[in-house]
mmCIF file of C-alpha atoms in Angstrom:
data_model
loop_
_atom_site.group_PDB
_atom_site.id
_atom_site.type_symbol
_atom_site.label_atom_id
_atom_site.label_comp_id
_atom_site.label_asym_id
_atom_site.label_seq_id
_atom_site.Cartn_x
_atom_site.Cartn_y
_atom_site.Cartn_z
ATOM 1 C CA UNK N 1 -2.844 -9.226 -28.986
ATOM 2 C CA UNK N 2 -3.633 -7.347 -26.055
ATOM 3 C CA UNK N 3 -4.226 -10.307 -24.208
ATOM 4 C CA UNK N 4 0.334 -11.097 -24.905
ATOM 5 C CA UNK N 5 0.729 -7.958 -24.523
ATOM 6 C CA UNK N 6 -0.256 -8.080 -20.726
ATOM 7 C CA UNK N 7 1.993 -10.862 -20.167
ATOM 8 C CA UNK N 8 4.410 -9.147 -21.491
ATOM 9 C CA UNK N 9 4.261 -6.331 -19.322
ATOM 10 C CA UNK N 10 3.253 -8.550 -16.231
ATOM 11 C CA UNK N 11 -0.074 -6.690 -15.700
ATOM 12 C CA UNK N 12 -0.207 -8.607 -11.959
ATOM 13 C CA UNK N 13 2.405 -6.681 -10.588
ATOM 14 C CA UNK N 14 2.212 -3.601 -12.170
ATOM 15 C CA UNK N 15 -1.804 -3.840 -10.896
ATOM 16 C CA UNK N 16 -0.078 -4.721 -7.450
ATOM 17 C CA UNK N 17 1.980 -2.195 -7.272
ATOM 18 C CA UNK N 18 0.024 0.613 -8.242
ATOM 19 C CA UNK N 19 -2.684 0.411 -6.094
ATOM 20 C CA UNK N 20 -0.383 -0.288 -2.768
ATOM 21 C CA UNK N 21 1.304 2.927 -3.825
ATOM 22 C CA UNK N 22 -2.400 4.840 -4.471
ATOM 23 C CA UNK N 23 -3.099 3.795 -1.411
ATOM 24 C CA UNK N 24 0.062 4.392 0.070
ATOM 25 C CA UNK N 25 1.187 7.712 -1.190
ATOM 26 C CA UNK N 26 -1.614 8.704 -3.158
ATOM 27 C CA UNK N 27 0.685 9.688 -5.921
ATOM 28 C CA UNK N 28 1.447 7.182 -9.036
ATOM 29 C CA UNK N 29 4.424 8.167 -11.048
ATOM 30 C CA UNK N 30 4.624 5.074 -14.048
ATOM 31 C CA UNK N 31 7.474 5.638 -16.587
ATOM 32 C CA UNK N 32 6.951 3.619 -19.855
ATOM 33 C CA UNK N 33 10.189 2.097 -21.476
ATOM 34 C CA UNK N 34 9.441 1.222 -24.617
ATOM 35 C CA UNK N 35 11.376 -0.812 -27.617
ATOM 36 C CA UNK N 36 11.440 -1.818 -31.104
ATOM 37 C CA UNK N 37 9.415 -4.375 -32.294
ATOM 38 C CA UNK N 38 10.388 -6.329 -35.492
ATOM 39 C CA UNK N 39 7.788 -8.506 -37.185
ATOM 40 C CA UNK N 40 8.823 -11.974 -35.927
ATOM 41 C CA UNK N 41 8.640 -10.057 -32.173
ATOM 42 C CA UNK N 42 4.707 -9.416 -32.652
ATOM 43 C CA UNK N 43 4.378 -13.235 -34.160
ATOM 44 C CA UNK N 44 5.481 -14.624 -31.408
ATOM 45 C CA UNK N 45 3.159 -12.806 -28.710
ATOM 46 C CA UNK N 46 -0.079 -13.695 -31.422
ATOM 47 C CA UNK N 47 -0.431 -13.744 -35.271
ATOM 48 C CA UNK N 48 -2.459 -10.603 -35.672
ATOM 49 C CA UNK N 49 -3.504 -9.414 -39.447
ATOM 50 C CA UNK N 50 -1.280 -6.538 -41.016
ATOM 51 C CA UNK N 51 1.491 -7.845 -39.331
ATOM 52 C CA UNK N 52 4.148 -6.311 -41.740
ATOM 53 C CA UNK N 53 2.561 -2.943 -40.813
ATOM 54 C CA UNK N 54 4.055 -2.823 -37.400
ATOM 55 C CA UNK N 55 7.797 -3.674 -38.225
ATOM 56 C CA UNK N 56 10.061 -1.260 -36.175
ATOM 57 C CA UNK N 57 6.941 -0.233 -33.946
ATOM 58 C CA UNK N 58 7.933 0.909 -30.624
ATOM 59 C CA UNK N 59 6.093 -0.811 -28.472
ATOM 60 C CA UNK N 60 6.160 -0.776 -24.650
ATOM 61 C CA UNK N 61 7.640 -3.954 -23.427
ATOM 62 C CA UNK N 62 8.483 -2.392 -18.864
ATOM 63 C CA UNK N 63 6.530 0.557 -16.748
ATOM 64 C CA UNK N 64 8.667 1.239 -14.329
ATOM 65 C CA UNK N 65 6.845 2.674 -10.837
ATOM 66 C CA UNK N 66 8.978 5.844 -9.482
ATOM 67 C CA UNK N 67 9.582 6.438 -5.940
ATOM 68 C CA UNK N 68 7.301 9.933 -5.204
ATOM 69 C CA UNK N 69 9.852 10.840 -2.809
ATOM 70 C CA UNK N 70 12.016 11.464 -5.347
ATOM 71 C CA UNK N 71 10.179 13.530 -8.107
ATOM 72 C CA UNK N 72 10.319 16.862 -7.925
ATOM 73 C CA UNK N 73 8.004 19.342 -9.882
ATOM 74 C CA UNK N 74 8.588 22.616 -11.621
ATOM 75 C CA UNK N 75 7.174 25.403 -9.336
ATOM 76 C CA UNK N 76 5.006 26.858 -12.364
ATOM 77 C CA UNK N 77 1.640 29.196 -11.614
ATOM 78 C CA UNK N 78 -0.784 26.862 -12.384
ATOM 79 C CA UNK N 79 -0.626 23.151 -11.226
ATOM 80 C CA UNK N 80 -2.553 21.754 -14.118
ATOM 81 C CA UNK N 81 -0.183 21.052 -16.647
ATOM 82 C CA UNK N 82 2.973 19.952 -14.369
ATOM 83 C CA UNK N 83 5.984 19.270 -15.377
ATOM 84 C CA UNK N 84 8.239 16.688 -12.917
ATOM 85 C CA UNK N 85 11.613 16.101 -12.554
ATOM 86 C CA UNK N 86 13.351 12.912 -11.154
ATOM 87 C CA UNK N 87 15.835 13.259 -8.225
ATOM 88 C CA UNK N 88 18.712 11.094 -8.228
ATOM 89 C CA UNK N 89 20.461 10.762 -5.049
ATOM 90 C CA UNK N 90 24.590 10.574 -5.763
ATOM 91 C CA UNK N 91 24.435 6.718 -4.801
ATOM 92 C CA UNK N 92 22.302 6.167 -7.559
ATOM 93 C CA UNK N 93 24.441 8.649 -9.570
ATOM 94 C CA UNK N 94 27.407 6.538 -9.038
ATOM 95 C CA UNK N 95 26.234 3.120 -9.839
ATOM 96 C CA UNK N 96 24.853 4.666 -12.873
ATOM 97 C CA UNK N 97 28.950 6.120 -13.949
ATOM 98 C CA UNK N 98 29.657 2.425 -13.320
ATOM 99 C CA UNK N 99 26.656 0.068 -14.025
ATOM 100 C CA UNK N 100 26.414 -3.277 -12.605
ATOM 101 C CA UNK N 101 23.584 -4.781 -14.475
ATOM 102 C CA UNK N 102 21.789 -4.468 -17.041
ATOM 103 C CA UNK N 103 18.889 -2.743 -16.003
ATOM 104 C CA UNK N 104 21.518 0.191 -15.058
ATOM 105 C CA UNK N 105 23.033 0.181 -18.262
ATOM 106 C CA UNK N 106 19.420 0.631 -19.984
ATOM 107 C CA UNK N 107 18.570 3.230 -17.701
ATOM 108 C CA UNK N 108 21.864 5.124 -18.672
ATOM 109 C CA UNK N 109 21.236 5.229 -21.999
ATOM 110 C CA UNK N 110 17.875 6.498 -21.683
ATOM 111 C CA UNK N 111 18.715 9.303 -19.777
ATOM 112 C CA UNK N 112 19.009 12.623 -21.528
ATOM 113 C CA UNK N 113 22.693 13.929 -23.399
ATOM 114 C CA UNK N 114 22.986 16.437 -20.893
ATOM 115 C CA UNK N 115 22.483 14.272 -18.012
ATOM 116 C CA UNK N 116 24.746 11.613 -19.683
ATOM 117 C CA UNK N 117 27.326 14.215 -19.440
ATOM 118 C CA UNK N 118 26.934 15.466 -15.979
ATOM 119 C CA UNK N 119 26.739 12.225 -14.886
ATOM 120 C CA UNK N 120 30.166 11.393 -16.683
ATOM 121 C CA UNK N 121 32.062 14.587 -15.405
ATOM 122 C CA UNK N 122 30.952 13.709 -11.899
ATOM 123 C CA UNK N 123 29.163 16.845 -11.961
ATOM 124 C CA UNK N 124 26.292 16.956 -9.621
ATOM 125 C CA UNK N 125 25.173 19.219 -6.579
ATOM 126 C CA UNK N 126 25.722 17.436 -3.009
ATOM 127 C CA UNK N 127 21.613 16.861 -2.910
ATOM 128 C CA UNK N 128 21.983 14.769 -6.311
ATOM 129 C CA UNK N 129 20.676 15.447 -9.786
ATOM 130 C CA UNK N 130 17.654 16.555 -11.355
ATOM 131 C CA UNK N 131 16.828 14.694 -14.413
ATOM 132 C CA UNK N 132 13.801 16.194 -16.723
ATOM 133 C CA UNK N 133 11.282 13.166 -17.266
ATOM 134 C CA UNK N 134 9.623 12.907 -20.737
ATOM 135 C CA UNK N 135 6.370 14.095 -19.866
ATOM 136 C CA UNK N 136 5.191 11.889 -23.306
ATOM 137 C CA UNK N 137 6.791 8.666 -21.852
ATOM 138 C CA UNK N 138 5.193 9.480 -17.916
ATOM 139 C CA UNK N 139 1.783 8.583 -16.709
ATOM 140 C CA UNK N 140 0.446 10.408 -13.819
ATOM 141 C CA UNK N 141 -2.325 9.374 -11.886
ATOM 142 C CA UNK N 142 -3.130 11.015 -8.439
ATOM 143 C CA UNK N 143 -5.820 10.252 -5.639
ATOM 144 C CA UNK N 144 -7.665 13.027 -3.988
ATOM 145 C CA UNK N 145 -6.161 15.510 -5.782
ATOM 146 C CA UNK N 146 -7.006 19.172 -6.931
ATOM 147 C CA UNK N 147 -5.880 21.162 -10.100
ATOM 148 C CA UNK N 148 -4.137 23.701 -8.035
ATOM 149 C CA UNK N 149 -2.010 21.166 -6.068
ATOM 150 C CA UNK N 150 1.408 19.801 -7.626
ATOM 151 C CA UNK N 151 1.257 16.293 -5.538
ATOM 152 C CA UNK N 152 -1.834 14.386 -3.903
ATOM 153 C CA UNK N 153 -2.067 14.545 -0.171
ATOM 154 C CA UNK N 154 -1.559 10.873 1.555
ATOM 155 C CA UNK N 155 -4.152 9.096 3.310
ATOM 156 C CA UNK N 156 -2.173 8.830 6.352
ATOM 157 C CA UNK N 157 -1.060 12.025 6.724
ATOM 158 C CA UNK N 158 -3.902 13.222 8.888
ATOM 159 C CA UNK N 159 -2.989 10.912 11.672
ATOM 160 C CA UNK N 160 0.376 11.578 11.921
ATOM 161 C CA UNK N 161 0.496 13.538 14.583
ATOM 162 C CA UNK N 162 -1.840 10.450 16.605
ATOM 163 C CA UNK N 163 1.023 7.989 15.049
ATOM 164 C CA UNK N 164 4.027 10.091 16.654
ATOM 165 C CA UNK N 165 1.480 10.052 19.916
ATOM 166 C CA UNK N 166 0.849 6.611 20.134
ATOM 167 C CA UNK N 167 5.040 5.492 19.501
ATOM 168 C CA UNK N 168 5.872 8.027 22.279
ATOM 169 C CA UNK N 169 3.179 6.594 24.050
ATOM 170 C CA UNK N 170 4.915 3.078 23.548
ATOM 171 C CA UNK N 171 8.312 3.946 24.382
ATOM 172 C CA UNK N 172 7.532 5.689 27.725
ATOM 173 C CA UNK N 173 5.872 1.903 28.243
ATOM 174 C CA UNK N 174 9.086 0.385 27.883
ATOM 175 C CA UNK N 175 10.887 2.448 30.135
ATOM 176 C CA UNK N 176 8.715 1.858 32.698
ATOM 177 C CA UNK N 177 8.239 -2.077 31.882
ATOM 178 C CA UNK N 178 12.182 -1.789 32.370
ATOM 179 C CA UNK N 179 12.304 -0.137 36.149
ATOM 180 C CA UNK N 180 10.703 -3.197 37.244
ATOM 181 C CA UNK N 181 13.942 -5.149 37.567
ATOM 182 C CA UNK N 182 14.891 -1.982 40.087
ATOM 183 C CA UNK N 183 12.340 -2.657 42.609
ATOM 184 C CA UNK N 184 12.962 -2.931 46.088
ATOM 185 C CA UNK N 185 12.391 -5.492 48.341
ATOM 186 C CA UNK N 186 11.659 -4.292 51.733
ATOM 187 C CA UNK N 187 12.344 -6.711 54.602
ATOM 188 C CA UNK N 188 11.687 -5.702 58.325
ATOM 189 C CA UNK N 189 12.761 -7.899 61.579
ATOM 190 C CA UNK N 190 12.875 -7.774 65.576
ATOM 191 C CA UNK N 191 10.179 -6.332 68.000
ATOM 192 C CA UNK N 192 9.481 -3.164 69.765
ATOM 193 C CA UNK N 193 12.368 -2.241 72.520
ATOM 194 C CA UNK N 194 10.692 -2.772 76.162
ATOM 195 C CA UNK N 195 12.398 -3.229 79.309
ATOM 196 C CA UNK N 196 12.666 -6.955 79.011
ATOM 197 C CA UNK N 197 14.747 -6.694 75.621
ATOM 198 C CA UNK N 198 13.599 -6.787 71.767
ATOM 199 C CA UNK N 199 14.829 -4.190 69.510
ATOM 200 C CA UNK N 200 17.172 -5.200 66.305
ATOM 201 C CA UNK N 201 19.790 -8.385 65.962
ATOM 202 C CA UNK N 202 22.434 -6.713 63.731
ATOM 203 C CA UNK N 203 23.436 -10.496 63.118
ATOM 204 C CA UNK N 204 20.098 -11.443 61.658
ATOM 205 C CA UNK N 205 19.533 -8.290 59.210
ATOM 206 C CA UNK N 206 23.035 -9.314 57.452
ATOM 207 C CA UNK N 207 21.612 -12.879 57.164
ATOM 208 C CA UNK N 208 18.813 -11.765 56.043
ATOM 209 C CA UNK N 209 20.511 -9.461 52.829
ATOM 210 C CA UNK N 210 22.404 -12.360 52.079
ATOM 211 C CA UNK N 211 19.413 -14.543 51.385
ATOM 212 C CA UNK N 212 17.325 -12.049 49.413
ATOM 213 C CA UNK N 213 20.265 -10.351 47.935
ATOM 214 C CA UNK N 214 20.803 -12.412 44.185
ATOM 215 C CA UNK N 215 19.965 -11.881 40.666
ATOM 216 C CA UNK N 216 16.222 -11.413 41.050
ATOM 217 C CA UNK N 217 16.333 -8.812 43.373
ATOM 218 C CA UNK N 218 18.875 -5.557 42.992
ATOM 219 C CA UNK N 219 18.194 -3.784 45.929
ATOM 220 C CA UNK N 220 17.280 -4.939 49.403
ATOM 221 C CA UNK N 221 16.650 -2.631 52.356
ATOM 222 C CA UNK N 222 16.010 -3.737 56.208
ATOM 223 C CA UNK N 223 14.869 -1.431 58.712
ATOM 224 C CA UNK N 224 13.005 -1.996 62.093
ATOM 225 C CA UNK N 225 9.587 -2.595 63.025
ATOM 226 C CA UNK N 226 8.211 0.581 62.686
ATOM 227 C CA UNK N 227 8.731 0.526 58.819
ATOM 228 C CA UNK N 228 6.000 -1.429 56.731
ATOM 229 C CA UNK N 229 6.344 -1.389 52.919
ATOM 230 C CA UNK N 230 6.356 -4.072 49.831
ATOM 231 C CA UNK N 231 7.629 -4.088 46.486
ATOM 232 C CA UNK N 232 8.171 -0.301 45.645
ATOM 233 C CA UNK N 233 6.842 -0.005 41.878
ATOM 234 C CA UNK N 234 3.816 1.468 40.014
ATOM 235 C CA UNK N 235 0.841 0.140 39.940
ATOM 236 C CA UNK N 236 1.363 -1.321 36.484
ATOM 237 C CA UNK N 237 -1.960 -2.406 35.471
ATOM 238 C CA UNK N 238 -3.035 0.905 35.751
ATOM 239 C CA UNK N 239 0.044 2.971 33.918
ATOM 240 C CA UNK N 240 0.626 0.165 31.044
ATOM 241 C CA UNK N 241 -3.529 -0.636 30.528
ATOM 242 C CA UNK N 242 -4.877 -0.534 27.357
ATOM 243 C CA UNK N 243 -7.181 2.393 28.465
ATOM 244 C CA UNK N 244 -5.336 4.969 27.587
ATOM 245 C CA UNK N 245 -4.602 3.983 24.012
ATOM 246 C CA UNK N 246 -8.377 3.922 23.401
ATOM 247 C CA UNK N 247 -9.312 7.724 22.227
ATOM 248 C CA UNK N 248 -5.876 7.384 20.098
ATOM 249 C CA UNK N 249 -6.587 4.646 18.006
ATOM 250 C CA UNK N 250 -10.305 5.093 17.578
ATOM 251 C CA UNK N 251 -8.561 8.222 16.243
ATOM 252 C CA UNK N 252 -6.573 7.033 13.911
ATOM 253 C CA UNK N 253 -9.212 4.632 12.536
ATOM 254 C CA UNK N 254 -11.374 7.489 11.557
ATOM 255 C CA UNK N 255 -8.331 9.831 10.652
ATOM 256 C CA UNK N 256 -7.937 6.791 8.069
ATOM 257 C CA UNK N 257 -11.525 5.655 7.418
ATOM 258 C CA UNK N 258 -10.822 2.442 8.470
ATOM 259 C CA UNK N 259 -14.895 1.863 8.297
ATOM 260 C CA UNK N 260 -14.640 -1.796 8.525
ATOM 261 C CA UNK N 261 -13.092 -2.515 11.994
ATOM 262 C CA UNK N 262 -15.543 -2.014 14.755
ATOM 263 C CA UNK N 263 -18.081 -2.901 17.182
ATOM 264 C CA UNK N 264 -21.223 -2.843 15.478
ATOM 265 C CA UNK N 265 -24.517 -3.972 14.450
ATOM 266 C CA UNK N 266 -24.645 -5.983 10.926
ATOM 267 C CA UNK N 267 -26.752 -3.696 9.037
ATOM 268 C CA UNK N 268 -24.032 -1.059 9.860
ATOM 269 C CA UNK N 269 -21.311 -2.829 9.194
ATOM 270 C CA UNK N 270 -23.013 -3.763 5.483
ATOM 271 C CA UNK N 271 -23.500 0.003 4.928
ATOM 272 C CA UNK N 272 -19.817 0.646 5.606
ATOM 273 C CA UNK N 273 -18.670 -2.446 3.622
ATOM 274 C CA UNK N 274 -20.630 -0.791 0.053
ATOM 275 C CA UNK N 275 -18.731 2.650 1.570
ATOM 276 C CA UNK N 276 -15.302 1.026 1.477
ATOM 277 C CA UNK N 277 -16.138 -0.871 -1.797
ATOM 278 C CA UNK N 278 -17.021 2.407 -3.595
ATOM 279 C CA UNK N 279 -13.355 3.174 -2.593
ATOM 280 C CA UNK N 280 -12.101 0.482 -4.307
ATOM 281 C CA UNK N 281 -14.226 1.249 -7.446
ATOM 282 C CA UNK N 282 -12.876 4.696 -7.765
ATOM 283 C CA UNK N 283 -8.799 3.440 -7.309
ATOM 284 C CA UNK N 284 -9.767 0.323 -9.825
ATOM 285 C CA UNK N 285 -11.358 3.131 -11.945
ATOM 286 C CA UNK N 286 -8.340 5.659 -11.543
ATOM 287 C CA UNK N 287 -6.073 2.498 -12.491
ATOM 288 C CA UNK N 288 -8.556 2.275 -15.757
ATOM 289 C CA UNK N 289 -8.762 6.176 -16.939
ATOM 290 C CA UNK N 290 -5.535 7.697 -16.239
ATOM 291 C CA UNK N 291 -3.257 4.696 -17.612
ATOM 292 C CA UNK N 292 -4.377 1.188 -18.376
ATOM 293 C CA UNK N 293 -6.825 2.253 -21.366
ATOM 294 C CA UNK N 294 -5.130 5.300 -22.492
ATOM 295 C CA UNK N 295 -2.273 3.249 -23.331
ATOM 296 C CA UNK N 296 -4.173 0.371 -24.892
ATOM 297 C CA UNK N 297 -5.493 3.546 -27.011
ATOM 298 C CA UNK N 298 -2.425 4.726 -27.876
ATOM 299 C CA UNK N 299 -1.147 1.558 -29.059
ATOM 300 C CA UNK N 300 -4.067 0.134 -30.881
ATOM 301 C CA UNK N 301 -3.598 3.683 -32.987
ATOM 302 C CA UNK N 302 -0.247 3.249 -33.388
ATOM 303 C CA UNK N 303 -0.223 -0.168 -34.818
ATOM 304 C CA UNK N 304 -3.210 0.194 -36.927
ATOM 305 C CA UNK N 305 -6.042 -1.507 -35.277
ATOM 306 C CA UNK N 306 -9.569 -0.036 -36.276
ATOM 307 C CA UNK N 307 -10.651 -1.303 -33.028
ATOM 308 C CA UNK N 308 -9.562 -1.853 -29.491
ATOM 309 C CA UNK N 309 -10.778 -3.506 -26.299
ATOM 310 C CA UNK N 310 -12.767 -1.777 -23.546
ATOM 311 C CA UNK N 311 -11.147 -3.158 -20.257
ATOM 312 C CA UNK N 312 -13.026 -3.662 -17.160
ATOM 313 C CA UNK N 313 -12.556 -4.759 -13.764
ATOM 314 C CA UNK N 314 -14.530 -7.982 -11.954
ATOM 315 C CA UNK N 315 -16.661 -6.901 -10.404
ATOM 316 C CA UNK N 316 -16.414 -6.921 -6.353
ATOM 317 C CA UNK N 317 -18.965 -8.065 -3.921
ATOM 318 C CA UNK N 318 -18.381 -8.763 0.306
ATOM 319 C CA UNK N 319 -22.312 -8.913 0.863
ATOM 320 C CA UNK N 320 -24.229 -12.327 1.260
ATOM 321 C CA UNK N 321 -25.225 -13.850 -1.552
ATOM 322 C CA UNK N 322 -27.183 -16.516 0.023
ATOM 323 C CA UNK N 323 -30.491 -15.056 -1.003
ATOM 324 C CA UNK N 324 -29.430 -14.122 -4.359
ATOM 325 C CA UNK N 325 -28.700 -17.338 -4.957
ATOM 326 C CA UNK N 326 -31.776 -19.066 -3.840
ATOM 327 C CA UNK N 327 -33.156 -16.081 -6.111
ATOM 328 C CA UNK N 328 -31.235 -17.793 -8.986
ATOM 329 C CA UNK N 329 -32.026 -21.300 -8.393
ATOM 330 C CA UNK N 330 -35.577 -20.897 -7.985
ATOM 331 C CA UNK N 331 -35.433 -19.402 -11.706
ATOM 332 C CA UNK N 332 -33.980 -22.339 -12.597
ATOM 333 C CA UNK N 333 -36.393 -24.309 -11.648
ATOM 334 C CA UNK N 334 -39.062 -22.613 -13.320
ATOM 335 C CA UNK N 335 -37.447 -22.911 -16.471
ATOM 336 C CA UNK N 336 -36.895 -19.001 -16.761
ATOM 337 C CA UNK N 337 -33.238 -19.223 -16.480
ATOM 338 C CA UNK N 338 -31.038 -22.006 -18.763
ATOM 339 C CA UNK N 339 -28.494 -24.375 -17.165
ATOM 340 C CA UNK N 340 -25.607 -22.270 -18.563
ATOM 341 C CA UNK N 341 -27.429 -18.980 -17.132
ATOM 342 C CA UNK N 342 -27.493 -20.430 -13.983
ATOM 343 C CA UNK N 343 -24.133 -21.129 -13.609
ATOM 344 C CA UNK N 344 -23.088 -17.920 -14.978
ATOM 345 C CA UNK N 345 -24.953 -16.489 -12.258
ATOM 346 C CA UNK N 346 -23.197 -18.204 -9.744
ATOM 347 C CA UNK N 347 -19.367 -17.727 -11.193
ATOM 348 C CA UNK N 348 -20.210 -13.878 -11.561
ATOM 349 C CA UNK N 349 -23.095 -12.961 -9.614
ATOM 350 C CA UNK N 350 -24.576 -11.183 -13.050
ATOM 351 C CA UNK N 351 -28.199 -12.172 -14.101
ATOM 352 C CA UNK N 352 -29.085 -12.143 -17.687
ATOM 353 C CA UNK N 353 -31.268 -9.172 -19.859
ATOM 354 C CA UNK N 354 -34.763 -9.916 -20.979
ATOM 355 C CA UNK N 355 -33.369 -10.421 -24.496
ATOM 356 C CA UNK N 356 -30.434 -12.444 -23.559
ATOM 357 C CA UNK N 357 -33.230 -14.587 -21.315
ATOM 358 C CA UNK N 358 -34.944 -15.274 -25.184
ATOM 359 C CA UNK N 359 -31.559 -16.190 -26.970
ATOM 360 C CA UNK N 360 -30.778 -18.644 -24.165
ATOM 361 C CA UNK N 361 -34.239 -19.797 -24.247
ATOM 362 C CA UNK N 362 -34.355 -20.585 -27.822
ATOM 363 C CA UNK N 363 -30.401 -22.270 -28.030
ATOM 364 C CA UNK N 364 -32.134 -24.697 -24.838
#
């Protein structure tokens, strides 16, 4: 059943999206929508037993993933127990008088009387409308954050001040990259001025701007002899190097633990890899505790199922399995491990129990 269910609910994306938001904003706001389920509804996911138990069971069919920008929460003395509000922004408020499709018509009708009404009368404030949000229908799950806080901090905002850096960094690049086409070409003619002659031909320093002046060049100056100059622009190698963006970005990457970029030896680079898969473990188990099994909880009790499943996440590995797996094989050949052992091993990396050895042993 659970196995539709997720189908239903298109586990992929909602998995998607939630952990490029934890990641992201650090702050998961997932509204359930849920709907009534008649008994030919819950045959067609999978014929379960006590099907005529669940007939008009509400049953989630959408989670819907809330921008953080707009939730508000209740400024209360303790954080622990929050209560959040959704802010509508009067664009939204006014597709919502006059829905388009569908989804706005079913997000209308969910909405609160009161809000139904204010919405109706046009009767908002000029920053929008605060809409309470069933606190039994929203599921909350934060990353790095503490009971006294209302909203998790982001990863990234540490380094914003080094991102603001960096883009001013970049535009005073481009300004310079675009005084090149206003360099001046310096041209000089004639000899030094003796008794025999020398000196400047007016006639030849007009030639002259005629042939250099064109499209390329913008400005052209000619003096006499004395004068000695070239292109007039910065040295750009030096003022638009990559040297100076260094110390920022090796700043940002730690601002952000970005522990797997660098230049360094394999056996640190391993260490960092099991650091920034423990990462992922705690999101995937965040993901796990504060909504996916709750909710398989909640349902399992509310259709009447003595038991539910326990889910679980594959299990991740970047290391190199090459030894493991010569490990494995030579196992094999020994006859300690069965053919079907074996290839378990290989699909999941997960080596069998001492008792589970036996059973296989005996069924070979």
């Amino acid at each position: 059943f659970f196995d539709a269910w997720f189908k239903r609910i298109d586990i992929w994306s909602l998995k998607r999206h939630y952990f490029l938001e934890y990641f992201r904003s650090s702050n998961n706001f997932l509204y359930r929508v849920d709907a009534d389920w008649t008994v030919e509804d819950m045959m067609k996911l999978k014929t379960i037993y006590a099907a005529e138990k669940i007939g008009g069971s509400k049953i989630p069919i959408r989670y819907v993933l809330l921008n953080p920008y707009n939730i508000a929460c209740k400024p209360l003395a303790s954080f622990s127990d929050s209560v959040y509000e959704q802010i509508l922004s009067p664009s939204e408020l006014s597709r919502l008088k006059n829905p388009i499709s569908e989804d706005d018509k079913k997000f209308f009708e969910g909405l609160p009387q009161e809000a139904k009404d204010l919405i109706n009368k046009r009767s908002w404030a000029r920053d929008g409308l605060r809409i309470k949000i069933d606190p039994t229908k929203l599921h909350v799950s934060f990353a790095k954050k503490q009971p006294y806080e209302p909203f998790a901090i982001p990863f990234g905002f540490s380094v914003l001040g080094d991102i603001n850096a960096k883009l001013e960094m970049k535009a005073l690049d481009m300004a310079i990259m675009r005084t090149v086409e206003m360099a001046i070409l310096h041209v000089k003619h004639g000899e030094s001025k003796t008794q025999y002659g020398g000196g400047i031909n007016a006639a030849v320093g007009e030639a002259l701007k005629s042939i250099f002046q064109n499209g390329t060049v913008g400005r052209t100056l000619v003096t006499d002899f004395t004068v000695d100059a070239e292109f007039i622009i910065p040295d750009l190698q030096k003022v638009l190097g990559p040297e100076k963006y260094t110390i920022i970005n090796q700043d940002i990457r730690e601002g952000l633990q970005n522990i797997i970029v660098g230049e360094e030896k394999y056996g640190n680079t391993q260490a960092k890899i099991n650091v920034f898969l423990e990462k992922l473990r705690e999101a995937r188990q965040s993901f796990l505790n504060d909504f996916l099994q709750p909710e398989i909880k909640r349902i399992a009790k509310q259709l009447g199922f003595r038991v539910y499943p326990t889910v679980k996440f594959v299990d991740l590995s970047l290391q190199d399995n090459t030894e493991v797996m010569r490990i494995a094989n030579r196992l094999a050949e020994l006859g300690i491990l069965s053919p079907k052992e074996l290839m378990r091993v290989f699909h999941h990396g997960e080596f069998p129990t001492a008792d589970q050895i036996g059973a296989e042993q005996e069924e070979y």
